[in-house]
CSV table of C-alpha atoms in Angstrom, one decimal:
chain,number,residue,atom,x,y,z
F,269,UNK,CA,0.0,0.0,0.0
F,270,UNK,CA,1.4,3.2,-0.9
F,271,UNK,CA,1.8,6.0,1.8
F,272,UNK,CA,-0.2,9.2,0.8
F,273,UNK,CA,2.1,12.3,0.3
F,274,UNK,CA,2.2,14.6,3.4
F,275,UNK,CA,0.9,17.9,1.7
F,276,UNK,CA,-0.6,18.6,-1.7
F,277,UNK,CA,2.1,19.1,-4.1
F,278,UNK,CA,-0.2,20.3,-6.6
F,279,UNK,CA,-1.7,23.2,-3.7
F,280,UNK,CA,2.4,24.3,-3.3
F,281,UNK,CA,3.1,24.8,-6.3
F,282,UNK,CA,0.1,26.9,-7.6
F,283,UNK,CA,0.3,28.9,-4.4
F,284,UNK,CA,4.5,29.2,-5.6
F,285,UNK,CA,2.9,30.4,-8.7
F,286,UNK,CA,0.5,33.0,-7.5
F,287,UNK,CA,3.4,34.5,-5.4
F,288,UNK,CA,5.4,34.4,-8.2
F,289,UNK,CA,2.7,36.0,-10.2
F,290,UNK,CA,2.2,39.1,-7.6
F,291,UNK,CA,5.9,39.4,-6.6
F,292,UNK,CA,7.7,42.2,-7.9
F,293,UNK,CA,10.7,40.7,-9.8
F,294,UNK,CA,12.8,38.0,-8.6
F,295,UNK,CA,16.4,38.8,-8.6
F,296,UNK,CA,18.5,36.4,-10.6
F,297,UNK,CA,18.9,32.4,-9.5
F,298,UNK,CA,22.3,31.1,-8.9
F,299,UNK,CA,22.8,27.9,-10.6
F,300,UNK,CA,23.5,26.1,-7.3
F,301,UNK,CA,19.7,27.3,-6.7
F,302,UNK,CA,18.4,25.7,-10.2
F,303,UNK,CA,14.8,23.4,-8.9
F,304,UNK,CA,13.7,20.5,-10.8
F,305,UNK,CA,10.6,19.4,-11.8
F,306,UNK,CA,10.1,15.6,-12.6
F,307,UNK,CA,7.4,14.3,-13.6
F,308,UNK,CA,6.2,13.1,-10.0
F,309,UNK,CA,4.8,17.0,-10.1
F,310,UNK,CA,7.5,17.1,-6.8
F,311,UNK,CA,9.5,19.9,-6.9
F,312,UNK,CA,13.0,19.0,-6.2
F,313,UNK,CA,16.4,21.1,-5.5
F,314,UNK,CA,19.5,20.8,-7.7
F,315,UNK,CA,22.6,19.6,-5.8
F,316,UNK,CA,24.8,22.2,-4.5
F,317,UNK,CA,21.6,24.4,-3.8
F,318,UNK,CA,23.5,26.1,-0.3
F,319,UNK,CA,21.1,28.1,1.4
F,320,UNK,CA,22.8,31.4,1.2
F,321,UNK,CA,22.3,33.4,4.1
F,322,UNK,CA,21.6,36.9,2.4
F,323,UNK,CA,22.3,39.8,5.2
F,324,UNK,CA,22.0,42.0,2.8
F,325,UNK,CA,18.6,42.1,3.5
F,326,UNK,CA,19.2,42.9,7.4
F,327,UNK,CA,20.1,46.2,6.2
F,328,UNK,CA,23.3,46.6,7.6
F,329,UNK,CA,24.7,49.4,5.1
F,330,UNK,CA,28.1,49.3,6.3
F,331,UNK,CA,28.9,45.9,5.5
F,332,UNK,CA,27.4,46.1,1.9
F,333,UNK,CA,30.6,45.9,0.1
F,334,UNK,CA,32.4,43.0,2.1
F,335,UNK,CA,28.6,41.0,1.9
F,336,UNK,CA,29.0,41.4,-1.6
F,337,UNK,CA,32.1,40.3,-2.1
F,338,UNK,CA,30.9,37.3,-0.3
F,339,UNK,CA,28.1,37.0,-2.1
F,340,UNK,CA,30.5,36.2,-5.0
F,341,UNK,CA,32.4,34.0,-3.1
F,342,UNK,CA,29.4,31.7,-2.3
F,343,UNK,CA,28.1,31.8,-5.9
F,344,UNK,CA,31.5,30.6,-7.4
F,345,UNK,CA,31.7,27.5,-4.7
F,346,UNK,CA,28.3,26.8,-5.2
F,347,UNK,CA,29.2,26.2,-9.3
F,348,UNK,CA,32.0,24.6,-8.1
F,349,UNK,CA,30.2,22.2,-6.3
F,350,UNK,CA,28.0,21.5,-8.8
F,351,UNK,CA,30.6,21.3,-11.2
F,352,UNK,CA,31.9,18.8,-9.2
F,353,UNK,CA,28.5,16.7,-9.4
F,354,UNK,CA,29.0,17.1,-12.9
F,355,UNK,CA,32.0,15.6,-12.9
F,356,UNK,CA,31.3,12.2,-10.5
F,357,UNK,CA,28.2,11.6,-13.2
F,358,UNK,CA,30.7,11.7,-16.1
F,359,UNK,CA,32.5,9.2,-14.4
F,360,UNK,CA,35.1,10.6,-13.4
F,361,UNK,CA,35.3,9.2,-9.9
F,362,UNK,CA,38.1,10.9,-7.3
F,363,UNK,CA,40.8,8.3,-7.1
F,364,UNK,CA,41.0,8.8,-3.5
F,365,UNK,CA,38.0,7.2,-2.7
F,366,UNK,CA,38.1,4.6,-5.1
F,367,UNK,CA,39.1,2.1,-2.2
F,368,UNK,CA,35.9,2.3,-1.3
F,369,UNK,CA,34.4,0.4,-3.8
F,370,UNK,CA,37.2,-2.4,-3.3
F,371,UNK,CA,36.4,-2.7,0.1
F,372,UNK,CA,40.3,-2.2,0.8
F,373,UNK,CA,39.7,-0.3,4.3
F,374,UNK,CA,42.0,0.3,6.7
F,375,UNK,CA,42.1,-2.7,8.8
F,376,UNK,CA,40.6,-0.7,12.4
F,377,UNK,CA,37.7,0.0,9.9
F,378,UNK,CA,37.3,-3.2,9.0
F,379,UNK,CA,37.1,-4.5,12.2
F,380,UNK,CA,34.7,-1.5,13.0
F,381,UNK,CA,32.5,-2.3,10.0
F,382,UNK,CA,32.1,-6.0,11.5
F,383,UNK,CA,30.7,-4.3,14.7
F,384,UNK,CA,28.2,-1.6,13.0
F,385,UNK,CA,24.7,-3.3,14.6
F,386,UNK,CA,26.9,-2.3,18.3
F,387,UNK,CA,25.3,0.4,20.2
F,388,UNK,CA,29.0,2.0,21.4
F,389,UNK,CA,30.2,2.2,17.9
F,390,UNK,CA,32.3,5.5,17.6
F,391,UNK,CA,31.3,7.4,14.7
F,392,UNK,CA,34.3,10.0,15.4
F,393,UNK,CA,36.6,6.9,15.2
F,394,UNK,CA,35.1,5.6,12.2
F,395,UNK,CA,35.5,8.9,10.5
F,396,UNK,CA,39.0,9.3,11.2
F,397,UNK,CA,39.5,5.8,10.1
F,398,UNK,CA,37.9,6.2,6.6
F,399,UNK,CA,39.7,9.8,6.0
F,400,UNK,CA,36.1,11.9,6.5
F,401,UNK,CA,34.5,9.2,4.2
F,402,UNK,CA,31.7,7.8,7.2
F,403,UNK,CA,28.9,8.1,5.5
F,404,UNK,CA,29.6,6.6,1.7
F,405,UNK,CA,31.4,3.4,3.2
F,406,UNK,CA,29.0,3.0,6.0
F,407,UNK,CA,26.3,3.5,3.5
F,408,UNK,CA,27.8,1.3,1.0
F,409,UNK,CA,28.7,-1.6,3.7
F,410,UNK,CA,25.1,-1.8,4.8
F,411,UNK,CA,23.3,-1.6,1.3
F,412,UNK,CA,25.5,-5.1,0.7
F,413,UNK,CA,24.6,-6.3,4.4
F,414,UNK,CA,21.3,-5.7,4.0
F,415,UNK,CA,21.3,-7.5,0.5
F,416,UNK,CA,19.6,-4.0,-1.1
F,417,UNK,CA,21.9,-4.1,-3.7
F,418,UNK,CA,21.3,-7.6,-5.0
F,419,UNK,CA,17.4,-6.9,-4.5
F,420,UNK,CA,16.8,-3.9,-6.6
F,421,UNK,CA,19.8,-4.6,-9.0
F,422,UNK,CA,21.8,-1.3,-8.4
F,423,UNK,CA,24.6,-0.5,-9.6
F,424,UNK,CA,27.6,0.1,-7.3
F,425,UNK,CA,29.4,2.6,-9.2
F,426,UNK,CA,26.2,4.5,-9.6
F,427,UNK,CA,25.2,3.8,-6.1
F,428,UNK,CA,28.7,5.1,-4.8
F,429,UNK,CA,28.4,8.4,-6.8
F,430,UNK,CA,24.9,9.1,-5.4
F,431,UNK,CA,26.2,8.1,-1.6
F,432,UNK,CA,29.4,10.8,-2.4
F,433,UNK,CA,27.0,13.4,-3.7
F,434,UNK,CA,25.0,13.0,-0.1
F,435,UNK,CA,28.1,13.3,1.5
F,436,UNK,CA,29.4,16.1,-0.1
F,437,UNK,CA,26.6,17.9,0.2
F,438,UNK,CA,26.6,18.3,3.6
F,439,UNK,CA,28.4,20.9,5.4
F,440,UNK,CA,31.7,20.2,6.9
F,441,UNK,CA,32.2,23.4,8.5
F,442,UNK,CA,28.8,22.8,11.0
F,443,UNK,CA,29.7,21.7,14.2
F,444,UNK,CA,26.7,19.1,14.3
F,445,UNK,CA,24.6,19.1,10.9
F,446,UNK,CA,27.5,17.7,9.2
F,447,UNK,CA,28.3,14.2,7.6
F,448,UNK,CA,29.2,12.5,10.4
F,449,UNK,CA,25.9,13.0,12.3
F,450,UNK,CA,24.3,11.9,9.6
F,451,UNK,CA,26.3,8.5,9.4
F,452,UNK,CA,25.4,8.9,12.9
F,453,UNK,CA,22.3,8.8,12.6
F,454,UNK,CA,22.2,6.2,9.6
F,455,UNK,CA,24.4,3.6,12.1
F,456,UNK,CA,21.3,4.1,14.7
F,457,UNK,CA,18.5,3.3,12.2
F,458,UNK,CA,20.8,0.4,11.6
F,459,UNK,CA,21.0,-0.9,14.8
F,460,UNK,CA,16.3,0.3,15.5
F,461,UNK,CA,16.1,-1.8,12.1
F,462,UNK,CA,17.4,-4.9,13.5
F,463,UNK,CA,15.0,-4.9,16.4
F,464,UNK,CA,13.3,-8.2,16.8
F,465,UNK,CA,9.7,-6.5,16.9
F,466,UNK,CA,10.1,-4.5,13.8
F,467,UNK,CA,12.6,-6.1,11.6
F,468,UNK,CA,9.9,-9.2,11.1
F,469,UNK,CA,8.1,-7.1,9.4
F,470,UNK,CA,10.4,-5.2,7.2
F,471,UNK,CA,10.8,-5.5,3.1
F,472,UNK,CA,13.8,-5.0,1.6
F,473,UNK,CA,12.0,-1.3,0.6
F,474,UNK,CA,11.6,0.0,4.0
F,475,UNK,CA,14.9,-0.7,5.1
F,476,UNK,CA,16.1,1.1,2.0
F,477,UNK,CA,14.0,3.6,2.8
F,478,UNK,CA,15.0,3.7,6.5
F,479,UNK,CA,18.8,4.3,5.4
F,480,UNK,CA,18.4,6.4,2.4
F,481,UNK,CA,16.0,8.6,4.8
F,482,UNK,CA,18.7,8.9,7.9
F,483,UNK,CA,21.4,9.5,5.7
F,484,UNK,CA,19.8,12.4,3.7
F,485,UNK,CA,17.3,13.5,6.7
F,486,UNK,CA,19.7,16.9,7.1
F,487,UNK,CA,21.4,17.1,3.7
F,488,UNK,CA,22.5,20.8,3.0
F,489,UNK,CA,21.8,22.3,6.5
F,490,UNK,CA,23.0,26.1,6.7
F,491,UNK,CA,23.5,25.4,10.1
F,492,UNK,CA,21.2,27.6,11.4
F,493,UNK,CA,16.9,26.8,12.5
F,494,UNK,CA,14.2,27.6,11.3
F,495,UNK,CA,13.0,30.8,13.4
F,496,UNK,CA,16.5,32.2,12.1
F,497,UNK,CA,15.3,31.4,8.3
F,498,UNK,CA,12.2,33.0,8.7
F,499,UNK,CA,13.3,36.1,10.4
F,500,UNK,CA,16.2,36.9,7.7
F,501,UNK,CA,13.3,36.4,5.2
F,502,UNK,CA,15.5,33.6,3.2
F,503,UNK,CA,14.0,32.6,0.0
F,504,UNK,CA,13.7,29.2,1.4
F,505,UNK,CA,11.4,30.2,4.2
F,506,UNK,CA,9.2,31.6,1.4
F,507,UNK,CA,9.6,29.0,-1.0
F,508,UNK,CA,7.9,26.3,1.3
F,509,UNK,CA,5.8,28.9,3.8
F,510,UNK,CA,7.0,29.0,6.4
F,511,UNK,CA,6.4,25.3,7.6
F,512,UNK,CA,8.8,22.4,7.7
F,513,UNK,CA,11.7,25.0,5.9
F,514,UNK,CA,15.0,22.5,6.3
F,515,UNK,CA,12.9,19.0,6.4
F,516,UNK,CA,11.5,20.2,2.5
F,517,UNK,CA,14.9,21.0,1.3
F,518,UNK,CA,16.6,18.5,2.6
F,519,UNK,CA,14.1,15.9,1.2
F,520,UNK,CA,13.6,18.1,-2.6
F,521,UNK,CA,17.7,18.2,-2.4
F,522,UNK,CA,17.5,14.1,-1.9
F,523,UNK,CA,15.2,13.7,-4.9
F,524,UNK,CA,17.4,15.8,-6.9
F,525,UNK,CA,20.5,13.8,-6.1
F,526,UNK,CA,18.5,10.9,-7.1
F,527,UNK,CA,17.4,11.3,-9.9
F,528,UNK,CA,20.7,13.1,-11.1
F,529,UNK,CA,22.5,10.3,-10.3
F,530,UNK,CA,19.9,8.3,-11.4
F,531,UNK,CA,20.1,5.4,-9.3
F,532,UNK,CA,16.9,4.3,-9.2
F,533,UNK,CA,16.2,5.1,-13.3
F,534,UNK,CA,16.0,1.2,-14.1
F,535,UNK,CA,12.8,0.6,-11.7
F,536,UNK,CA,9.4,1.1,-12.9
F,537,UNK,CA,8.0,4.7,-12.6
F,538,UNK,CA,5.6,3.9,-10.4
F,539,UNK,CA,8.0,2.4,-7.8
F,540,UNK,CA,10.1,5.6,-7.6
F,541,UNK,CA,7.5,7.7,-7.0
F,542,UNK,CA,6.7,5.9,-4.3
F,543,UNK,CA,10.0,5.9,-3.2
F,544,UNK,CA,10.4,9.6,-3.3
F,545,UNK,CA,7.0,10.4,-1.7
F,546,UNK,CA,7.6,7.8,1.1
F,547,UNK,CA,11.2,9.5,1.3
F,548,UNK,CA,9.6,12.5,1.9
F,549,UNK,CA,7.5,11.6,4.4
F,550,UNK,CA,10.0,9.9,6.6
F,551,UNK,CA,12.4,13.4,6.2
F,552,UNK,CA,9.6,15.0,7.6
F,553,UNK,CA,8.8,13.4,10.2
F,554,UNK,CA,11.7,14.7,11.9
F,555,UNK,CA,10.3,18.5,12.0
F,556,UNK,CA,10.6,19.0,15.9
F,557,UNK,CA,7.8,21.0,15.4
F,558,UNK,CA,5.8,17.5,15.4
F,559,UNK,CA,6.9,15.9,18.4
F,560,UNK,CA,3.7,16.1,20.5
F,561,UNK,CA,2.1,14.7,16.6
F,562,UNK,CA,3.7,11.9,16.5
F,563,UNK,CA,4.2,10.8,20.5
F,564,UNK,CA,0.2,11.2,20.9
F,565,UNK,CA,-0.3,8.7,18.0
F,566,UNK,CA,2.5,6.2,19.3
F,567,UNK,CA,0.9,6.7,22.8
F,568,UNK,CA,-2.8,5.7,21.6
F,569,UNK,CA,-1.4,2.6,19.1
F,570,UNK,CA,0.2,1.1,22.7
F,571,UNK,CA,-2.4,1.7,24.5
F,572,UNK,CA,-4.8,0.1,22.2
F,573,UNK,CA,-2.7,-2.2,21.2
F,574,UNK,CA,-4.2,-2.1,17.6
F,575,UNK,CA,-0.2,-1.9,15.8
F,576,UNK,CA,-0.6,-4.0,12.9
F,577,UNK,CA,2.7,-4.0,10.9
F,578,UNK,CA,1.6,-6.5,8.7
F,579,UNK,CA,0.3,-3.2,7.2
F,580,UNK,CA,2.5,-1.2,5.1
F,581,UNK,CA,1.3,2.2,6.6
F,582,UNK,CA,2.3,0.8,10.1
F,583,UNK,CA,4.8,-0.3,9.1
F,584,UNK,CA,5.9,3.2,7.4
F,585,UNK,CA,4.9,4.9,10.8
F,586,UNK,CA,6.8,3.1,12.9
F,587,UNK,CA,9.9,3.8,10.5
F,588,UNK,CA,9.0,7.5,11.0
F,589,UNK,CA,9.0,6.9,15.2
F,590,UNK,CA,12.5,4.7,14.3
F,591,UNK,CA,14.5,7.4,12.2
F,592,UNK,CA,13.1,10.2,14.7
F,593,UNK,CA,14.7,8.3,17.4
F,594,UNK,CA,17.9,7.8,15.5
F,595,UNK,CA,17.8,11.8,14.9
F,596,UNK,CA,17.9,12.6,18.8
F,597,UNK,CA,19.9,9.1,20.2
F,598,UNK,CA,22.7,11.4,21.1
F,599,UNK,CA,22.1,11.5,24.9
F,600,UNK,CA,21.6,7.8,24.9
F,601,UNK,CA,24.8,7.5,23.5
F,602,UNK,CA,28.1,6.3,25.9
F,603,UNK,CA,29.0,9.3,27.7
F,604,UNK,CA,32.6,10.3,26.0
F,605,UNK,CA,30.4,10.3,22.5
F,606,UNK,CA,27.3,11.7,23.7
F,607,UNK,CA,29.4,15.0,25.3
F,608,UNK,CA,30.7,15.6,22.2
F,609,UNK,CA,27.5,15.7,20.8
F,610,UNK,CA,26.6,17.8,23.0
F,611,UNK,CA,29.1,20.5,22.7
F,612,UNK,CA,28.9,20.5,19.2
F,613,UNK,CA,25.4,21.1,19.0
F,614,UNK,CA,25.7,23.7,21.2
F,615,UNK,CA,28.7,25.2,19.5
F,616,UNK,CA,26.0,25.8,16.3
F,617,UNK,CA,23.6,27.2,18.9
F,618,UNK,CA,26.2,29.7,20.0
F,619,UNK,CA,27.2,30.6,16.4
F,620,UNK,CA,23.8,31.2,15.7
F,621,UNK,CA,23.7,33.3,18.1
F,622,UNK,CA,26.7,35.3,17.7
F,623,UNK,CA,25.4,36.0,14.0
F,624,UNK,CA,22.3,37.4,15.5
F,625,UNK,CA,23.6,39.6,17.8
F,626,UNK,CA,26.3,40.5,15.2
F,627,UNK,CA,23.0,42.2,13.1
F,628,UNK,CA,21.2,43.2,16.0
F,629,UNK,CA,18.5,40.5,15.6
F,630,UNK,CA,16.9,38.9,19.0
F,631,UNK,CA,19.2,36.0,20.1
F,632,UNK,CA,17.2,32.6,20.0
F,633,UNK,CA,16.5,30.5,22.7
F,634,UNK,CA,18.8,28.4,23.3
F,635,UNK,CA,21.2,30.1,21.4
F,636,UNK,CA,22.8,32.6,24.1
F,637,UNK,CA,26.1,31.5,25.3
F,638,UNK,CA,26.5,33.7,28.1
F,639,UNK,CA,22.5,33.1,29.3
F,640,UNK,CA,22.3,29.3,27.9
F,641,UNK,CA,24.6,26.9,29.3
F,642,UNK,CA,25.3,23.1,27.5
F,643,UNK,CA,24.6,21.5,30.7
F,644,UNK,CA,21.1,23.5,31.4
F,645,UNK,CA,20.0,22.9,27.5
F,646,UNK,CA,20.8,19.2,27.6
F,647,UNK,CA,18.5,18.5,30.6
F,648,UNK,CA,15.7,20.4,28.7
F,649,UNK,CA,16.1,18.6,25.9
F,650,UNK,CA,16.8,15.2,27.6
F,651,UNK,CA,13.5,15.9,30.0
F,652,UNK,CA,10.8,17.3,27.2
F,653,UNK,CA,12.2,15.9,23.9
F,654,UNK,CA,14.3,12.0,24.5
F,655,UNK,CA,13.0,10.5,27.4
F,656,UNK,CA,9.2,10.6,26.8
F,657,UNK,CA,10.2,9.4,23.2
F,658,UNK,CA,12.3,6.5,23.9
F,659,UNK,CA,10.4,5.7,27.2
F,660,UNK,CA,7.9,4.9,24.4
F,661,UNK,CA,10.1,3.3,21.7
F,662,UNK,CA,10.8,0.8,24.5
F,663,UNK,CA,6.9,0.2,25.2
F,664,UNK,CA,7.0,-0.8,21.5
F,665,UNK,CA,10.4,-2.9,21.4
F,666,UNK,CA,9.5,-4.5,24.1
F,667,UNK,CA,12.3,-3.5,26.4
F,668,UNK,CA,15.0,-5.3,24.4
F,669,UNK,CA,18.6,-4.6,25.5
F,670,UNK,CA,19.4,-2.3,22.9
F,671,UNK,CA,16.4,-0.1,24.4
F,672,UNK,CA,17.5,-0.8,27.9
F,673,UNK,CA,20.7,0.0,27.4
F,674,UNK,CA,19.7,3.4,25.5
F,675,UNK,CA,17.6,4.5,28.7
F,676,UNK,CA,20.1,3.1,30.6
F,677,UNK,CA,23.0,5.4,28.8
F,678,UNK,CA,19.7,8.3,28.9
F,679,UNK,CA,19.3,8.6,32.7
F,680,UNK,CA,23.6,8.4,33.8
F,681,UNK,CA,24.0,11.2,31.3
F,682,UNK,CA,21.4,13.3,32.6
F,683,UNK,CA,23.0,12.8,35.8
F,684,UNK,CA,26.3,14.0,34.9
F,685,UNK,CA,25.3,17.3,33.4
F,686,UNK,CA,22.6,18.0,36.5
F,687,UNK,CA,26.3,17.3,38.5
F,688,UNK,CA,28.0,19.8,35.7
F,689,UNK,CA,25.2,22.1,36.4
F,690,UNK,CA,25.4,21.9,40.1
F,691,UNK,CA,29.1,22.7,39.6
F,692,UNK,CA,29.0,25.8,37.6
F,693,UNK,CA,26.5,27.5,40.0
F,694,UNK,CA,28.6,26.5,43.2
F,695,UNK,CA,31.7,27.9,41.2
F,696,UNK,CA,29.8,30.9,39.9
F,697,UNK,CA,28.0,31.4,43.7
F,698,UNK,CA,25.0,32.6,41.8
F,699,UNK,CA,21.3,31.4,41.8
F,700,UNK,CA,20.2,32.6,38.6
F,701,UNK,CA,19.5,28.8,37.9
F,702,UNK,CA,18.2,26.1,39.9
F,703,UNK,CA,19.3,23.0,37.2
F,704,UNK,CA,15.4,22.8,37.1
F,705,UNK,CA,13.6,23.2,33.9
F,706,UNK,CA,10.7,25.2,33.9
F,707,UNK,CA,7.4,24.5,32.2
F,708,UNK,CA,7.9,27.7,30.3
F,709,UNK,CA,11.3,25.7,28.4
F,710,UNK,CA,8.7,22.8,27.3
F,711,UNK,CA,7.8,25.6,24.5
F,712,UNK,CA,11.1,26.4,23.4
F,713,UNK,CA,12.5,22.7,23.2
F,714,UNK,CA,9.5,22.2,20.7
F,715,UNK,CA,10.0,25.3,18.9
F,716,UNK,CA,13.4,25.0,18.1
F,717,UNK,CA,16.5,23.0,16.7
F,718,UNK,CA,16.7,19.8,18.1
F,719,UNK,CA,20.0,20.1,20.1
């Protein structure tokens, strides 16, 4: 049974069109910003579309010639990117990662690689091992594990282009909403798909989905939310309304890698529309903004017991609860990697913050470093956003011990940074926080960037 799309494509694009229609003249696209229509009627995003952050239009006067200048800057890496794209299709494949295909790894990644379905895989490891390549060999070891490449008769060249131009299209220079959280993420879904309760169930379709899905769930992220977008008045936060900005772009950027690299050309057309539409409804399910959405359903399935995954679209929403999970694991993570994440999150948060300070815009929540400490936005998130999520998830796995050692992992880490908390304030002598969340945060955790 195929999943109905999410939103009426066919209402976007004529309200695109009226805008269009009554909008005073567009100024001219960058080629990185090209969109592509297929015939699905979904509109897609070339790849290399960056989603330049255009102060311009903060009207800071007195930075107009160096914004310029950096306008140019960002237009010619933004060809050069896609010039690159050009390039893999061609053929012409770099000969540094060519090792990849002959599954000549480093023997540490090997031996990693046999260990991928462990919950205390190191991801940082793993990336220093494969040279910054995680995600295209991770990717490219579990498509042959899975047997995904045998079943839908894909080509391994092509498949290892499409997998570098993921990769690449990710940004390196984000602290967290890079390519390694997204191999991350992908070597989570991994380990949610092999669940006893679930993976009885799967086809060989939904597990491609679940892993195309958590590898491209944050593809091109500026590294900054979606409150930010809207209040700069990016073209993105037009283009799609205001609602779901990054989940639509990263899912229309992952269509039009797909069908550029045409991986998928050989199936029937029916079958990759599916694929893209289910695609997109998975990507989206990771909007924070549906937390409460998708909890209340998962809460009244338990209760009523009435799960049926014999049936494709329970099937398709438990994948949804499965990749959301994978998407916020981090503090359920050993306590070395789930720091890191922690930091580094942050780290974006404070950038994003300094950048709207810099143009006299309202710092976010969460994104004041000198008001917003790691240790105080962890325990929000950990309290309002993972634990009533994976408390759940274990209601429906059945409290394996991948899901009791996940809440397990939860609880000790929210114990160390209430301990880190405790510290700062005794070191600080001050009382402006008590390490307790207030209701008053609940809104804010659900309201912004998942940390």
């Amino acid at each position: 049974m195929k999943v109905a799309p999410c939103y009426d494509d066919t209402f976007e694009v004529q309200q695109l069109k009226s805008r269009q229609r009554f909008a005073p003249p567009a100024p001219a696209v960058r080629k990185g910003d090209a969109r592509v229509r297929g015939q699905t009627g979904v509109l897609s995003e070339r790849r290399g579309s960056y989603p330049f952050i255009d102060f311009r239009l903060l009207n800071n006067t007195t930075l107009s010639g160096e914004i310029g200048t950096k306008k140019k800057v960002k237009r010619l890496l933004s060809f050069q990117r896609y010039f690159h794209a050009s390039r893999l299709l061609r053929g012409i494949v770099p000969q540094a990662s060519l090792y990849l295909l002959d599954e000549d790894y480093l023997g540490q990644a090997r031996h990693m690689l046999s260990k991928v379905g462990m919950w205390d895989f190191d991801i940082f490891l793993f990336d220093r091992l494969t040279n910054g390549n995680s995600l295209v060999t991770l990717l490219c070891h579990l498509f042959n594990v899975h047997g995904l490449i045998h079943h839908f008769q894909l080509d391994m060249v092509t498949l290892h282009r499409f997998l570098v131009m993921v990769q690449e299209d990710y940004h390196s220079q984000n602290p967290y909403h890079n390519a390694v959280h997204a191999a991350d993420v992908t070597q989570a879904m991994h380990c949610y798909l092999r669940e006893p309760k679930l993976a009885n169930f799967l086809t060989p379709s939904d597990v491609m989905l679940g892993l195309l899905a958590a590898a491209a769930h944050d593809v091109d992220h500026p590294g900054v939310n979606q409150p930010f977008l809207i209040k700069t008045k990016h073209h993105l936060a037009s283009l799609y309304q205001n609602v779901s900005v990054l989940e639509n772009h990263h899912w229309r950027s992952t269509i039009g890698m797909l069908r550029e690299s045409r991986l998928l050309a050989h199936l029937p057309k029916e079958v990759t529309q599916d694929i893209e539409q289910q695609l997109g409804s998975l990507i989206l399910a990771t909007d924070i903004n549906r937390q409460n959405e998708f909890l209340i359903r998962l809460k009244s399935h338990l209760d009523n017991q009435d799960l049926r995954l014999e049936d494709a679209q329970d099937r398709h929403f438990m994948l949804q609860i499965a990749l959301k999970c994978a998407d916020i694991c981090n503090p359920c993570r050993l306590w070395d990697l789930s720091k890191q994440w922690s930091e580094r999150v942050c780290e974006e948060f404070y950038r994003q913050g300094d950048l709207e300070q810099k143009f006299e815009l309202e710092i976010s929540p969460l994104c004041n470093q000198q008001k917003d400490t790691i240790p105080s936005i962890q325990i929000g998130f950990m309290t309002y956003i993972v634990e009533p999520l994976f408390e759940r998830w274990a209601q429906f796995t059945g409290d394996t011990p991948l899901s009791e050692n996940m809440l397990n992992h939860l609880r000790r880490n929210k114990a160390k940074w209430r301990s880190l908390l405790h510290k700062q304030h005794s070191s600080s002598r001050s009382n402006d926080h008590s390490g307790q969340v207030t209701g008053s945060q609940e809104q804010t955790y659900n309201e912004e960037e998942t940390p």
